[in-house]
Amino acid sequence: MSHRHSQRRGPRADMAPEIAAAVGFVSGLLRTRGCVSEQQLQVFSGALREALTEHYRHHWFPEQPSKGSAYRCIRINERMDPLLSRAAGRGGLALPQLFQLLPRQLTLWVDPFEVSYRIGEDGSICVLYQATKAPSPYGGVLTCKNQMMLGRSSPSKNCIVTVSS
């Protein structure tokens, strides 16, 4: 049986919730930093949703969520992630503006069943979206959610907790 065929049959082959969480997070960062019109945000969000869907189409493995994680990772670190650059261009946002509005260092992992991010190289890994799945591909990494569950009254200062619907 081909991998693509098994993906279609599975109940969680759809990547829409994860992509929606990632797009909502990046768009939210742009919105809170200001200087971007609602129309630009809508165009950017739609363009990013389309770009991620196409980019991940043959790299989405619900039966092995960590497989392909590096390919699906969105990264800003001295260079802007090409997917973000293209979406920004469609939304009328220039690259220098994007660099001003987004964190200088951002890593966003979009994996089946979980979307998480880290701001800065030493920041905490925070979960944006999590669905029922197999054991976490991150192993022993202490996420914001896990820190709170272990009794910390609040997450570490480097963590931003975001709730998405």
mmCIF file of C-alpha atoms in Angstrom:
data_model
loop_
_atom_site.group_PDB
_atom_site.id
_atom_site.type_symbol
_atom_site.label_atom_id
_atom_site.label_comp_id
_atom_site.label_asym_id
_atom_site.label_seq_id
_atom_site.Cartn_x
_atom_site.Cartn_y
_atom_site.Cartn_z
ATOM 1 C CA MET A 1 0.000 0.000 0.000
ATOM 2 C CA SER A 2 1.405 3.367 -0.937
ATOM 3 C CA HIS A 3 2.074 5.941 1.766
ATOM 4 C CA ARG A 4 -0.180 8.489 0.108
ATOM 5 C CA HIS A 5 -3.065 6.010 0.014
ATOM 6 C CA SER A 6 -2.670 5.207 3.716
ATOM 7 C CA GLN A 7 -2.635 8.941 4.503
ATOM 8 C CA ARG A 8 -6.014 9.467 2.889
ATOM 9 C CA ARG A 9 -7.614 6.613 4.818
ATOM 10 C CA GLY A 10 -6.378 7.749 8.233
ATOM 11 C CA PRO A 11 -8.631 9.929 10.385
ATOM 12 C CA ARG A 12 -5.881 12.567 10.868
ATOM 13 C CA ALA A 13 -4.314 12.793 7.421
ATOM 14 C CA ASP A 14 -5.758 16.323 7.182
ATOM 15 C CA MET A 15 -3.237 18.989 8.179
ATOM 16 C CA ALA A 16 -5.721 21.891 8.296
ATOM 17 C CA PRO A 17 -5.805 22.330 12.121
ATOM 18 C CA GLU A 18 -2.021 22.453 12.377
ATOM 19 C CA ILE A 19 -1.678 24.861 9.468
ATOM 20 C CA ALA A 20 -4.444 27.052 10.892
ATOM 21 C CA ALA A 21 -2.591 27.202 14.236
ATOM 22 C CA ALA A 22 0.707 28.146 12.547
ATOM 23 C CA VAL A 23 -0.895 30.780 10.294
ATOM 24 C CA GLY A 24 -2.872 32.205 13.215
ATOM 25 C CA PHE A 25 0.269 32.472 15.329
ATOM 26 C CA VAL A 26 2.371 34.281 12.711
ATOM 27 C CA SER A 27 -0.539 36.541 11.720
ATOM 28 C CA GLY A 28 -1.117 37.310 15.393
ATOM 29 C CA LEU A 29 2.504 38.368 15.773
ATOM 30 C CA LEU A 30 2.135 40.715 12.806
ATOM 31 C CA ARG A 31 -1.149 42.087 14.144
ATOM 32 C CA THR A 32 0.184 42.845 17.638
ATOM 33 C CA ARG A 33 3.322 44.532 16.324
ATOM 34 C CA GLY A 34 1.164 46.930 14.269
ATOM 35 C CA CYS A 35 1.709 48.716 10.958
ATOM 36 C CA VAL A 36 -0.129 46.032 8.980
ATOM 37 C CA SER A 37 -3.654 46.606 7.677
ATOM 38 C CA GLU A 38 -6.378 44.024 8.217
ATOM 39 C CA GLN A 39 -6.532 43.495 4.455
ATOM 40 C CA GLN A 40 -2.767 42.833 4.293
ATOM 41 C CA LEU A 41 -3.125 40.361 7.174
ATOM 42 C CA GLN A 42 -5.943 38.523 5.419
ATOM 43 C CA VAL A 43 -4.008 38.263 2.154
ATOM 44 C CA PHE A 44 -0.847 37.211 4.043
ATOM 45 C CA SER A 45 -2.768 34.579 6.036
ATOM 46 C CA GLY A 46 -4.374 33.110 2.915
ATOM 47 C CA ALA A 47 -1.078 33.064 1.041
ATOM 48 C CA LEU A 48 0.742 31.430 3.960
ATOM 49 C CA ARG A 49 -2.015 28.821 4.366
ATOM 50 C CA GLU A 50 -1.745 27.943 0.662
ATOM 51 C CA ALA A 51 2.079 27.885 0.750
ATOM 52 C CA LEU A 52 2.208 25.608 3.808
ATOM 53 C CA THR A 53 -0.434 23.253 2.426
ATOM 54 C CA GLU A 54 1.484 22.868 -0.827
ATOM 55 C CA HIS A 55 4.897 22.669 0.866
ATOM 56 C CA TYR A 56 3.774 19.952 3.305
ATOM 57 C CA ARG A 57 1.621 17.994 0.851
ATOM 58 C CA HIS A 58 4.058 15.076 0.440
ATOM 59 C CA HIS A 59 5.811 15.551 3.784
ATOM 60 C CA TRP A 60 2.955 14.888 6.237
ATOM 61 C CA PHE A 61 3.185 11.612 8.145
ATOM 62 C CA PRO A 62 0.536 11.280 10.887
ATOM 63 C CA GLU A 63 1.718 7.745 11.677
ATOM 64 C CA GLN A 64 5.251 9.130 12.344
ATOM 65 C CA PRO A 65 4.755 12.773 13.440
ATOM 66 C CA SER A 66 8.457 13.563 13.837
ATOM 67 C CA LYS A 67 9.308 12.296 10.326
ATOM 68 C CA GLY A 68 9.850 15.333 8.104
ATOM 69 C CA SER A 69 9.801 17.765 11.026
ATOM 70 C CA ALA A 70 12.917 19.618 9.846
ATOM 71 C CA TYR A 71 11.393 20.045 6.380
ATOM 72 C CA ARG A 72 8.191 21.471 7.871
ATOM 73 C CA CYS A 73 10.019 23.797 10.286
ATOM 74 C CA ILE A 74 9.547 27.538 9.694
ATOM 75 C CA ARG A 75 12.657 29.435 10.703
ATOM 76 C CA ILE A 76 13.851 33.014 11.075
ATOM 77 C CA ASN A 77 17.498 33.408 12.047
ATOM 78 C CA GLU A 78 19.349 36.121 10.131
ATOM 79 C CA ARG A 79 17.447 34.903 7.058
ATOM 80 C CA MET A 80 13.691 34.981 6.565
ATOM 81 C CA ASP A 81 12.017 31.664 5.883
ATOM 82 C CA PRO A 82 11.156 31.566 2.146
ATOM 83 C CA LEU A 83 7.542 30.571 2.829
ATOM 84 C CA LEU A 84 7.051 33.644 5.013
ATOM 85 C CA SER A 85 8.782 35.852 2.425
ATOM 86 C CA ARG A 86 6.501 34.696 -0.381
ATOM 87 C CA ALA A 87 3.336 35.110 1.688
ATOM 88 C CA ALA A 88 4.466 38.579 2.769
ATOM 89 C CA GLY A 89 5.101 39.582 -0.854
ATOM 90 C CA ARG A 90 1.570 38.565 -1.810
ATOM 91 C CA GLY A 91 0.256 40.613 1.106
ATOM 92 C CA GLY A 92 2.215 43.700 0.088
ATOM 93 C CA LEU A 93 4.688 43.463 2.972
ATOM 94 C CA ALA A 94 8.330 44.185 2.177
ATOM 95 C CA LEU A 95 11.049 41.932 3.574
ATOM 96 C CA PRO A 96 12.554 44.700 5.778
ATOM 97 C CA GLN A 97 9.094 45.303 7.260
ATOM 98 C CA LEU A 98 8.692 41.587 7.957
ATOM 99 C CA PHE A 99 12.057 41.518 9.764
ATOM 100 C CA GLN A 100 10.947 44.481 11.900
ATOM 101 C CA LEU A 101 7.604 42.925 12.819
ATOM 102 C CA LEU A 102 8.634 39.339 13.584
ATOM 103 C CA PRO A 103 11.076 38.096 16.233
ATOM 104 C CA ARG A 104 14.722 38.070 15.135
ATOM 105 C CA GLN A 105 14.929 34.385 15.959
ATOM 106 C CA LEU A 106 11.847 32.221 15.618
ATOM 107 C CA THR A 107 11.440 28.508 15.129
ATOM 108 C CA LEU A 108 7.965 27.153 14.404
ATOM 109 C CA TRP A 109 7.477 23.396 14.185
ATOM 110 C CA VAL A 110 4.359 22.298 12.312
ATOM 111 C CA ASP A 111 3.979 18.582 12.901
ATOM 112 C CA PRO A 112 1.020 16.221 12.765
ATOM 113 C CA PHE A 113 -0.916 16.622 16.028
ATOM 114 C CA GLU A 114 1.290 19.406 17.415
ATOM 115 C CA VAL A 115 2.418 22.922 16.540
ATOM 116 C CA SER A 116 5.025 24.511 18.786
ATOM 117 C CA TYR A 117 7.457 27.391 18.669
ATOM 118 C CA ARG A 118 10.533 28.879 20.259
ATOM 119 C CA ILE A 119 11.542 32.536 20.258
ATOM 120 C CA GLY A 120 15.319 32.933 20.532
ATOM 121 C CA GLU A 121 17.873 30.156 20.496
ATOM 122 C CA ASP A 122 17.558 29.493 24.228
ATOM 123 C CA GLY A 123 13.840 30.159 24.667
ATOM 124 C CA SER A 124 11.383 27.615 25.967
ATOM 125 C CA ILE A 125 9.509 25.466 23.498
ATOM 126 C CA CYS A 126 5.832 26.343 23.753
ATOM 127 C CA VAL A 127 2.910 24.369 22.380
ATOM 128 C CA LEU A 128 0.336 26.263 20.298
ATOM 129 C CA TYR A 129 -1.813 23.339 19.234
ATOM 130 C CA GLN A 130 -1.988 19.749 20.379
ATOM 131 C CA ALA A 131 -4.352 16.965 19.343
ATOM 132 C CA THR A 132 -4.681 13.414 20.590
ATOM 133 C CA LYS A 133 -1.786 11.405 19.215
ATOM 134 C CA ALA A 134 0.990 8.976 19.950
ATOM 135 C CA PRO A 135 3.742 9.904 22.482
ATOM 136 C CA SER A 136 5.423 13.249 21.883
ATOM 137 C CA PRO A 137 8.231 13.297 19.290
ATOM 138 C CA TYR A 138 10.005 15.849 21.497
ATOM 139 C CA GLY A 139 10.785 13.263 24.160
ATOM 140 C CA GLY A 140 12.012 14.893 27.352
ATOM 141 C CA VAL A 141 11.782 18.529 26.253
ATOM 142 C CA LEU A 142 9.880 20.471 28.894
ATOM 143 C CA THR A 143 7.203 22.510 27.119
ATOM 144 C CA CYS A 144 5.309 25.380 28.704
ATOM 145 C CA LYS A 145 2.313 23.117 29.061
ATOM 146 C CA ASN A 146 4.379 20.447 30.825
ATOM 147 C CA GLN A 147 5.971 23.028 33.136
ATOM 148 C CA MET A 148 2.526 24.131 34.262
ATOM 149 C CA MET A 149 1.375 20.542 34.722
ATOM 150 C CA LEU A 150 4.418 19.844 36.899
ATOM 151 C CA GLY A 151 3.353 22.485 39.370
ATOM 152 C CA ARG A 152 5.040 25.682 38.215
ATOM 153 C CA SER A 153 2.713 28.559 38.956
ATOM 154 C CA SER A 154 3.693 30.184 35.661
ATOM 155 C CA PRO A 155 5.811 29.255 32.663
ATOM 156 C CA SER A 156 9.388 30.446 32.389
ATOM 157 C CA LYS A 157 9.875 34.091 31.420
ATOM 158 C CA ASN A 158 10.900 33.126 27.892
ATOM 159 C CA CYS A 159 7.604 31.398 27.214
ATOM 160 C CA ILE A 160 4.562 32.978 25.639
ATOM 161 C CA VAL A 161 1.440 30.881 26.124
ATOM 162 C CA THR A 162 -0.964 31.203 23.226
ATOM 163 C CA VAL A 163 -4.445 29.755 23.026
ATOM 164 C CA SER A 164 -5.871 28.947 19.612
ATOM 165 C CA SER A 165 -9.267 27.657 18.675
#
